[in-house]
Every structure is written in C-alpha cells, then in structure tokens.
Coordinates of C-alpha atoms in Angstrom, one line a residue:
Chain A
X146 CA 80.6 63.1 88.7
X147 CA 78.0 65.2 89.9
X148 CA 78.2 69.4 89.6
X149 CA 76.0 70.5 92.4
X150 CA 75.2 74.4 92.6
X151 CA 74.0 75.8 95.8
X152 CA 71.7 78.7 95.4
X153 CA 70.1 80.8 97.9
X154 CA 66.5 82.2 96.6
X155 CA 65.6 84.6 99.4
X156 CA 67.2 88.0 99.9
X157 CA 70.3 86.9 97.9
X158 CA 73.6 89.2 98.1
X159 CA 72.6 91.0 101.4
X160 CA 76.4 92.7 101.5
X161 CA 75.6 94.1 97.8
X162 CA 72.5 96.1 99.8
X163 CA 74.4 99.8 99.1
X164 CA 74.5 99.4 95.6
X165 CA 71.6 97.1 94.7
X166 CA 68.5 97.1 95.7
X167 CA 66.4 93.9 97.0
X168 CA 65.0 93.2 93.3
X169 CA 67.9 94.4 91.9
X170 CA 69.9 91.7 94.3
X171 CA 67.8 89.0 93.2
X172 CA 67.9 89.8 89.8
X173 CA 71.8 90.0 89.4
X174 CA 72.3 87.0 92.0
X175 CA 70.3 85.3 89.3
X176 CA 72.5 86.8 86.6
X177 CA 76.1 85.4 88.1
X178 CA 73.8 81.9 88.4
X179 CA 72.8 81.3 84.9
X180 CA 76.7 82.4 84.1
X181 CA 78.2 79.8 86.3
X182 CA 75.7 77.3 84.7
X183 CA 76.7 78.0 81.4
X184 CA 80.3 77.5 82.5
X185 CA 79.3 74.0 84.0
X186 CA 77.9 73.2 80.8
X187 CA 80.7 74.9 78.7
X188 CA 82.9 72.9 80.7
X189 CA 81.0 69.3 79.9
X190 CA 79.2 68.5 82.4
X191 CA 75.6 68.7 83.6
X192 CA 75.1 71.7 86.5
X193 CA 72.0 70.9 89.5
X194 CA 70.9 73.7 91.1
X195 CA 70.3 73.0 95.0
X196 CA 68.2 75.8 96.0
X197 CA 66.6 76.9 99.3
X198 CA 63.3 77.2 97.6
X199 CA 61.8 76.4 94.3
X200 CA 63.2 78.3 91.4
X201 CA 62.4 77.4 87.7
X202 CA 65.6 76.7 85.6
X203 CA 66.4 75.1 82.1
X204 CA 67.8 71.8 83.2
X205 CA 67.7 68.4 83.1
X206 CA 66.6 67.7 86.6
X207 CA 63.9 70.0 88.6
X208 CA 66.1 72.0 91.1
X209 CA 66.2 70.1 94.3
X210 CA 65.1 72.3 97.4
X211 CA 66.5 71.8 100.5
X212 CA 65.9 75.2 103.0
X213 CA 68.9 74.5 105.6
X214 CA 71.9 76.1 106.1
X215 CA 74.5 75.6 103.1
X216 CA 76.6 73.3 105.0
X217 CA 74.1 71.0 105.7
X218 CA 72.4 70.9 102.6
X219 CA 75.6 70.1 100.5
X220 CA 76.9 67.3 103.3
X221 CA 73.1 65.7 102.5
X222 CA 73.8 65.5 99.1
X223 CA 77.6 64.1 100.1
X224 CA 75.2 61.6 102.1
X225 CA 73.7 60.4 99.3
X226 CA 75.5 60.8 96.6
X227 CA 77.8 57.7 96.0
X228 CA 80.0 59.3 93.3
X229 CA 82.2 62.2 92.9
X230 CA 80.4 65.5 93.7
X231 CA 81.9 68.9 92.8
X232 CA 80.4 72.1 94.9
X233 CA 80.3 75.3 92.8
X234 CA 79.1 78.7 94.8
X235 CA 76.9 80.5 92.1
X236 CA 78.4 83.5 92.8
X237 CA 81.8 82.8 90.6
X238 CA 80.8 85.5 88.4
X239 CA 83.9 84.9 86.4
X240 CA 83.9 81.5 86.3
X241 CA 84.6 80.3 82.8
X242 CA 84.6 76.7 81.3
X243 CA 88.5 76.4 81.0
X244 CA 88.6 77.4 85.2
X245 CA 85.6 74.7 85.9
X246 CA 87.8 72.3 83.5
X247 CA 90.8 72.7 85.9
X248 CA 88.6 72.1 89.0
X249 CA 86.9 69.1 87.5
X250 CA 89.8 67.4 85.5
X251 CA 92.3 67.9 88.9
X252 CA 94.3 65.0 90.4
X253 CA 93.2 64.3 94.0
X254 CA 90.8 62.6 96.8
X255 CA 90.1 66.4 97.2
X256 CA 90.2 69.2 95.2
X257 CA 89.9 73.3 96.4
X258 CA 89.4 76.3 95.2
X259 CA 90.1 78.9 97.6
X260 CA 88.1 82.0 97.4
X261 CA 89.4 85.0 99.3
X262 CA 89.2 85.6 102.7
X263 CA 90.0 81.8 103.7
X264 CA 86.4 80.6 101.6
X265 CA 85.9 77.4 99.4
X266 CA 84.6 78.9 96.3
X267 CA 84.3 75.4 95.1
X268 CA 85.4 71.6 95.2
X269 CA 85.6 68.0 93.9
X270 CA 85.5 65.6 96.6
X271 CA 86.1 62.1 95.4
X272 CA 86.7 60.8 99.0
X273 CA 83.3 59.1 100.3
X274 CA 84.3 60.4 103.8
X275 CA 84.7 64.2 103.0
X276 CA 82.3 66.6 104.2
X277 CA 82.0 70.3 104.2
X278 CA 82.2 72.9 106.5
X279 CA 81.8 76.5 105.4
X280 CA 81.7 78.3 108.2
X281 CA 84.7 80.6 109.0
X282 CA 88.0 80.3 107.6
X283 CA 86.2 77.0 105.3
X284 CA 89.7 76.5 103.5
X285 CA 91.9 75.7 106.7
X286 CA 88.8 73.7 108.1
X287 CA 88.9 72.2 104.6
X288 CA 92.7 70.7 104.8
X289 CA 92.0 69.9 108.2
X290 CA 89.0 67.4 107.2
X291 CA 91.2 66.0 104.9
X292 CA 93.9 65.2 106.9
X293 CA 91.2 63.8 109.7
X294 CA 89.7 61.3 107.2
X295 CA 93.1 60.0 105.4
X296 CA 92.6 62.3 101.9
X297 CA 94.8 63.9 99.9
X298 CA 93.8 67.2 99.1
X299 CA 95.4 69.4 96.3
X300 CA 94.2 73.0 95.2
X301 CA 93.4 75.0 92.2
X302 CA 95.4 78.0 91.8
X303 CA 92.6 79.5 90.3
X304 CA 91.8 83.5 90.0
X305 CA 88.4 83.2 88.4
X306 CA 87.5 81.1 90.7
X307 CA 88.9 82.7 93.7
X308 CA 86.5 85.7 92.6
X309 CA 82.8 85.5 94.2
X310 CA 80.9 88.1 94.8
X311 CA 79.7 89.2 98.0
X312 CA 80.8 93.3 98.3
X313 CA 80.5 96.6 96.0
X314 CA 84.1 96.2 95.5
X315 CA 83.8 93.1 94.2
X316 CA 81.3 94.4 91.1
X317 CA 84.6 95.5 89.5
X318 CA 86.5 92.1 88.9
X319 CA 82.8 91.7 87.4
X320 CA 82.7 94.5 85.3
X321 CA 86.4 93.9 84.1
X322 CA 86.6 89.8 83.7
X323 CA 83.2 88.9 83.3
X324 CA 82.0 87.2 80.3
X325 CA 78.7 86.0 80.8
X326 CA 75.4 88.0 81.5
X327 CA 76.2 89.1 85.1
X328 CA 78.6 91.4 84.0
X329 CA 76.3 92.6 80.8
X330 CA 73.4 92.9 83.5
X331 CA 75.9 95.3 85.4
X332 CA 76.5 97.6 82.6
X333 CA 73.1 97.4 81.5
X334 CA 72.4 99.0 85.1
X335 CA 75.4 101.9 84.1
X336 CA 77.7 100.4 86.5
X337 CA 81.0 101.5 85.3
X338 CA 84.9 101.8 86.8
X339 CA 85.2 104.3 88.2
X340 CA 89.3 105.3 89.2
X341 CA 90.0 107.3 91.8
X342 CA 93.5 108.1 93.3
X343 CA 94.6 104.9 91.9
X344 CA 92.2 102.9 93.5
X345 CA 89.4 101.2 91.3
X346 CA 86.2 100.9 92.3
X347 CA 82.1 101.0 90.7
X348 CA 79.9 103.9 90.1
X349 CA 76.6 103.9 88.9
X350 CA 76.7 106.7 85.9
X351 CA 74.0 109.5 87.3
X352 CA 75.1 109.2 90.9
Chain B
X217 CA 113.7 86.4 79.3
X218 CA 114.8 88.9 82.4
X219 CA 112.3 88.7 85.2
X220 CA 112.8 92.3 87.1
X221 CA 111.2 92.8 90.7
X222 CA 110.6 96.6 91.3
X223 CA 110.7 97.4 95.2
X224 CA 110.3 100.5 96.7
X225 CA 112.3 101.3 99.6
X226 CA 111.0 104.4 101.6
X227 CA 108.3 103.9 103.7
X228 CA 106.5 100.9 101.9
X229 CA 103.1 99.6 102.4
X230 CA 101.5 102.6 103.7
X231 CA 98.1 100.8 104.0
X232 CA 99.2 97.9 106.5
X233 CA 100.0 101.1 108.8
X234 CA 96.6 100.2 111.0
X235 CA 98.1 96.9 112.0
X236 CA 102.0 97.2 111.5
X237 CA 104.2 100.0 112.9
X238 CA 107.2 101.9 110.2
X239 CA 109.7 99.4 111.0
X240 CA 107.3 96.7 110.8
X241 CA 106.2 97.8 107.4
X242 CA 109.9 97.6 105.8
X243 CA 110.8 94.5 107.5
X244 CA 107.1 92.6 106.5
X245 CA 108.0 94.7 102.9
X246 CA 111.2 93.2 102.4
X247 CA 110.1 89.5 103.8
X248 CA 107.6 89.5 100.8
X249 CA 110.4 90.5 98.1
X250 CA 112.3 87.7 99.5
X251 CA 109.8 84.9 98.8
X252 CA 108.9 86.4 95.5
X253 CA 112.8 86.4 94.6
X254 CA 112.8 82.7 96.0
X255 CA 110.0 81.7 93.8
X256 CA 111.2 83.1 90.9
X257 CA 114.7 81.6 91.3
X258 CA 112.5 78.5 92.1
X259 CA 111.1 78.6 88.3
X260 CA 114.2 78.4 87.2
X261 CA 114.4 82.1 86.3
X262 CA 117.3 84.8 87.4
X263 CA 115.7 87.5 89.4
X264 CA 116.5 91.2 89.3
X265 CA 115.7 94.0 91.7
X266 CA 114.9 97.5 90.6
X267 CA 114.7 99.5 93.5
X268 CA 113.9 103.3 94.6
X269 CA 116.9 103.5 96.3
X270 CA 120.3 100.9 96.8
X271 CA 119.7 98.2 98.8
X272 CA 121.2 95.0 99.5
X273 CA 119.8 91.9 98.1
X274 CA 122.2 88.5 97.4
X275 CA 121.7 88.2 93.4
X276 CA 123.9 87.5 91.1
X277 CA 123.7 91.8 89.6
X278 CA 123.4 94.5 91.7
X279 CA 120.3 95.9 92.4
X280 CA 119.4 98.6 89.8
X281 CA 118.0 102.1 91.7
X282 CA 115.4 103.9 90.0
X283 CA 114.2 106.9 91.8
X284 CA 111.1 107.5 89.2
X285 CA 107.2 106.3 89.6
X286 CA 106.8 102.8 88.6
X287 CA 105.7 103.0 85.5
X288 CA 108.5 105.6 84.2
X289 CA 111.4 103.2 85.9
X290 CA 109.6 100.0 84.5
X291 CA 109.3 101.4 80.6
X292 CA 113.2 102.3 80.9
X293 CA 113.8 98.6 81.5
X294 CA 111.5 97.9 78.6
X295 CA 113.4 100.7 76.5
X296 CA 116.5 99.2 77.1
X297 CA 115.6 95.3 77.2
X298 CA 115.5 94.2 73.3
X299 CA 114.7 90.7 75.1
X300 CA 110.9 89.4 76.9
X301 CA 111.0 91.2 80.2
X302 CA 108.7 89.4 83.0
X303 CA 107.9 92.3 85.7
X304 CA 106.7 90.7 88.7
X305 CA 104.9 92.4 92.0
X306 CA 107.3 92.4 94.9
X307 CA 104.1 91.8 97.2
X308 CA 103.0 88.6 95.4
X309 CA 103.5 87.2 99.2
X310 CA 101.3 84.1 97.3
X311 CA 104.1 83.1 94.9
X312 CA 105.2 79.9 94.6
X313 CA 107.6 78.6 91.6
X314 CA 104.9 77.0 89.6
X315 CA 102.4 80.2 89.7
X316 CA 105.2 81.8 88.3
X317 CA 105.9 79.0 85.7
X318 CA 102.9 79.3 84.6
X319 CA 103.4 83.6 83.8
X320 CA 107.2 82.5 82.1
X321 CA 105.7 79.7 80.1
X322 CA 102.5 81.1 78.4
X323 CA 102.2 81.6 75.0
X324 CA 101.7 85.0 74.2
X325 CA 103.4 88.2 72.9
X326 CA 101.9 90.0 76.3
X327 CA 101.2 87.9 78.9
X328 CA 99.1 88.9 81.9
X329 CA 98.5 88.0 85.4
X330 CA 95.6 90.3 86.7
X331 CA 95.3 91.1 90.1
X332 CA 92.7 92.2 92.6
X333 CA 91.0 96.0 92.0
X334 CA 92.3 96.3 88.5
X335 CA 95.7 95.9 89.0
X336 CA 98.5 94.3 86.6
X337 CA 100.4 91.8 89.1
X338 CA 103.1 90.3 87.1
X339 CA 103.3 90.1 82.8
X340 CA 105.7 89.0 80.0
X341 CA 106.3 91.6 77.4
X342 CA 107.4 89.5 74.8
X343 CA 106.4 92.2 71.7
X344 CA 109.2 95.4 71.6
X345 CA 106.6 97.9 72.0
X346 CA 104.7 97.2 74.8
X347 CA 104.8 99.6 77.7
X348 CA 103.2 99.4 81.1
X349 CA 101.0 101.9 82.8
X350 CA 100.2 101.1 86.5
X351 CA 97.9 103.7 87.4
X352 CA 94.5 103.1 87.8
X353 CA 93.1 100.0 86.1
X354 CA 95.9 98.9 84.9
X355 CA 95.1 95.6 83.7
X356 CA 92.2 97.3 81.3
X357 CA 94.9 99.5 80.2
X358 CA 97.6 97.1 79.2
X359 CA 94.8 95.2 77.3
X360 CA 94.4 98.4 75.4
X361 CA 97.7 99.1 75.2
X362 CA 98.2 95.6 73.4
X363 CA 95.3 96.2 70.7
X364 CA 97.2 99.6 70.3
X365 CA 100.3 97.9 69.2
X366 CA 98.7 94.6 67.7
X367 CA 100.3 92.6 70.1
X368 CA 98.2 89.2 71.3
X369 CA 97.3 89.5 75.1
X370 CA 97.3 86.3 76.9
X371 CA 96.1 86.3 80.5
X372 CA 97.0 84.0 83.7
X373 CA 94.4 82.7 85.6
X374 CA 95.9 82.4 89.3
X375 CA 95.0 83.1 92.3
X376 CA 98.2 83.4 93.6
X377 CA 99.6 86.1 91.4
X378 CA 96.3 87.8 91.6
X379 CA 97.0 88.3 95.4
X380 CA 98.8 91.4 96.0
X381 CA 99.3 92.2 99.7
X382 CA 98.2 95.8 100.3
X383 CA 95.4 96.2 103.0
X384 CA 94.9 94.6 106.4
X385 CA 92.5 91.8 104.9
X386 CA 95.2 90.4 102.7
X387 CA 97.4 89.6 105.4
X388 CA 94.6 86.5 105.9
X389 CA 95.7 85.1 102.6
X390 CA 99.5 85.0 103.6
X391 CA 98.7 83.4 106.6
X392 CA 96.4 80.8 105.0
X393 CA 98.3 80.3 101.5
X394 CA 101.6 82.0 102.2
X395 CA 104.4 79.1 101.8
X396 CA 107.6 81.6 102.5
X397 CA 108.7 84.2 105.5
X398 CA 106.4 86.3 105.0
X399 CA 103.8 84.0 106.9
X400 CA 106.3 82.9 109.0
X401 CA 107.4 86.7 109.7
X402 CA 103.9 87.5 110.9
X403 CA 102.7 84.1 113.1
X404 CA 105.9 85.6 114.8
X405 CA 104.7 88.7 115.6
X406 CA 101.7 86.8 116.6
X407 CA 99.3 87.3 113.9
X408 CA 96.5 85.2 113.9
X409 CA 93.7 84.8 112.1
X410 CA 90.3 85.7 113.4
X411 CA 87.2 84.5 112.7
X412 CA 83.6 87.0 113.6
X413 CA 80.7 85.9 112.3
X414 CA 81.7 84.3 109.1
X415 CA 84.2 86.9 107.9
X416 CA 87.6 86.0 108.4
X417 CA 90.2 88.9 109.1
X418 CA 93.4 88.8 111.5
X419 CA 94.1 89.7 114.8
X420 CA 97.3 90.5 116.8
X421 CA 98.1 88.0 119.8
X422 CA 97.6 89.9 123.1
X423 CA 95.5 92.5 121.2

C-alpha cells in the first residue's frame, strides 16, 4: 500500500488569511504536514508527499510534483499506481498513528474518512477502478463512485480525522487535541482559547 | 451503567432559528433525541431522559424533570448514581449503535467523547467523584477535572459523537451521515444540500 500526501506549496491555508499571515500560513501549513507525516510513519507505513511544486522533505523518495488541481493529481497517481493507495489531506492536524491505523487496517474495496462539511479527509482505495472527486460535497460523490464501479465502500468513524484545518475556528481543535508540532507552533505564536459566552474560539495573547 | 439523555424543552436550538421557524426547532429538537434514544437502545443500553420540563417519551421510567442548568441537573444524577453514568448529547443527530458502543465499552474510569468547539458530547463516569462542567471548554475541563480526582481519562475518537447539531452548517452532516428521522425530518421540509464554490452548506427547496 502506498500513503500518498497531497500538499499544496503556494499560498497554503488562504481561509486562515485573518489570523495568519502569508509566511505565517506557509509556515504552519508546513507544521500540520510534518505532523501528519509523523503519524503515517507512527502508524507503519512510508508517507510520499505529492506536492504542487518542489519542496525538500526527509523521506525516502524525492516529493513528486505534479502542479494540477488535487483531483487530478491524486487520480494520476490512481493511474499508475497498481496497488492499494491511501490519500491523506496534510491538513489532519490531529491526525495521530492509532487514527491512520484505523484508516489503513479497515475492511473494504473503499475506505472514507469523512471530514466535515461533506469532505474526504482521507481514503484507502483498494478497487483499481476508484477514482476521486473532491469537488463539492466529495463524500456523497465518493459513495456514489463506488456504487458506479461495483465497490464496497465502508467509513471510518473517525474524529481526528474528520478535523482539517481550513478556518480560525478550526485552530482550536488544534490547540486542544493536537499532539504534534502544529499545535506547539500555535502556542509558540500565543494562540490561546479564548471562551466567550460559552462559545470557544482562538485569540492571539496581545490582541 | 445508566446512560441519561438531558433534553431541554423550551425553546431549543436557538441557533438553527435562521433556517427553522419555533415550532420547527422543537419538532427538528425532538426528532434528534429520538434517534439518539434509538441508538442507545440499539447498543443494547436502557436510555433515560432528564428533561427541563415533563415530557412524553415511550421508555421504560418516566422522564426525570430538572429545571436547573445542565451541569447542576447532570451532577445530581452523578450525586445520586453510586453506578457508571454515560451522559449522552440529545443532538448527537450522527449516532448510530456502534459509535455509542464504542463510548459504553472503553476502558477507562472517565471516558470521553469530545466534540466540535470544545465541547464534552457524550462520557462514562465510571470513578465516584467525577463531576461535569459544560460551560466553556468543557472537554479541557473535564480532563482537568479527572487529574483533580486521579481518575484515568480515556477519550473516543469519533466523528459521529463529535457532531453536535447546533448551527446551520451542521444540518449538512445530518443530511449526509444522519441514518435516523432527523434526516428524514428535514429532506421533508425540503432541505437540501447546496453546493457554492466548494463549500458545502444547505438550502431550503423553493428558497
């Protein structure tokens, strides 16, 4: 089985823009990366960055570049690939070995990790037909594939990997299940919880 | 093990107001309790209601009426128990028996099953002394609250219990991963969802 990790270089985390700013973006986007590698690795298997430019890593193989949209750079790989190929967004901040090891070690032609808001935050597909959509609701369009090319497709319940990271709001699951150095980046930055009203959200201390 | 389902009565989900109307709200509200209460008697468990007010429910006790906050009416249950007490979201529109298997089954003298923003959705309380607190970051708190008392905090990793329905946007999750009435209650009333530029949210039929 093959772990592929898609990584945009360029302008990473645009939605993150009124908390972070562009190095700031890169640098964290960078952050939640290396975390979800580690957790590929934790979890036993070798990670391959597929990046829309070059970017220098620590791993085995030199990061395969490939500058078009997400979809079809992941469906190229499923092109080629010939074995099982798991899809892992890099940002799953809170991503940990024992939630990779649930993806990984599932049951199924298809396997799914719904992300909110209808996304695939990452997949397993063993079926040499299967490939990806991520536009819009990806999940539904997901099932649906399955169904068109005779898989079965099963889902992990999954809240870490359910998490990515996209919105300000979204810096607090960071801050509060984060274990890796996205979340240490944060506080390092004096992000902290801030609880208003019963609501929970991030402030930067100082502002 | 009691697994208790607090509800609250008067004018519930006050943050769907933009999309449902008052009478909406209860009837959406109750729809949800009703799959939770479905799944849990699908896990093999006895549910019980604890309620702001009396309110008919088809369970084997009647439902218990506790007019206080949450928390207050939640530690008398705790008070009282002198047996593990699962308390479980009535908004975990997501639930399905084995999600909730997985909360009744864990190892653990505090079990935990965090949800979005912070929140606590459903937990054991296996050790006597363990009392909630459910404002503000709750599920920080309750780890606290276990190092406090020396109990061992064990946490759920699912997606499904981690979805609380409170806002607009998480009506796209019960439509998409709802398995009860409460997606069936709103493709009825014609909710749909709707997908703009990549984002996925709902939209009303007609609207």
């Amino acid at each position: 089985m093959r772990v592929v990790v898609p990584y945009r270089v360029r302008d990473p985390k645009t939605r993150l823009a009124p908390v972070l700013d562009p190095e700031e973006r890169v640098a964290f986007s960078r952050a939640m990366l290396d975390d979800v590698l580690a957790a590929v690795w934790g979890a036993g298997r070798v990670p391959e960055v597929l990046a829309t430019e070059p970017l220098d890593a620590d791993l085995p193989d030199p990061v395969a570049v490939d500058a078009r949209p997400l979809t079809d750079a992941v469906n190229a790989v499923l092109d080629a690939a010939g074995e099982p190929v798991a899809v892992v967004a890099a940002d799953l901040a809170l991503a940990t070995p024992a939630a990779l090891a649930r993806l990984f070690d599932a049951a199924g032609e298809v396997v799914l990790a719904p992300g909110r808001g209808g996304g695939t935050n990452a997949l397993l597909a063993r079926h040499p037909q299967f490939r990806v959509d991520y536009h819009g609701a990806s999940y539904r369009d997901h099932l649906s594939a399955c169904e068109t090319i005779g898989a079965h497709p099963v889902t992990v319940d999954s809240y870490r990997l359910g998490t990515d990271v996209d919105e300000p709001a979204d810096l607090v699951e960071v801050l509060l299940h984060g274990e890796g150095v996205a979340g240490e980046w944060l506080r390092d930055r004096g992000f902290v919880l801030a609880v208003d009203g019963g609501r929970v959200g991030v402030r930067r201390e100082g502002e």
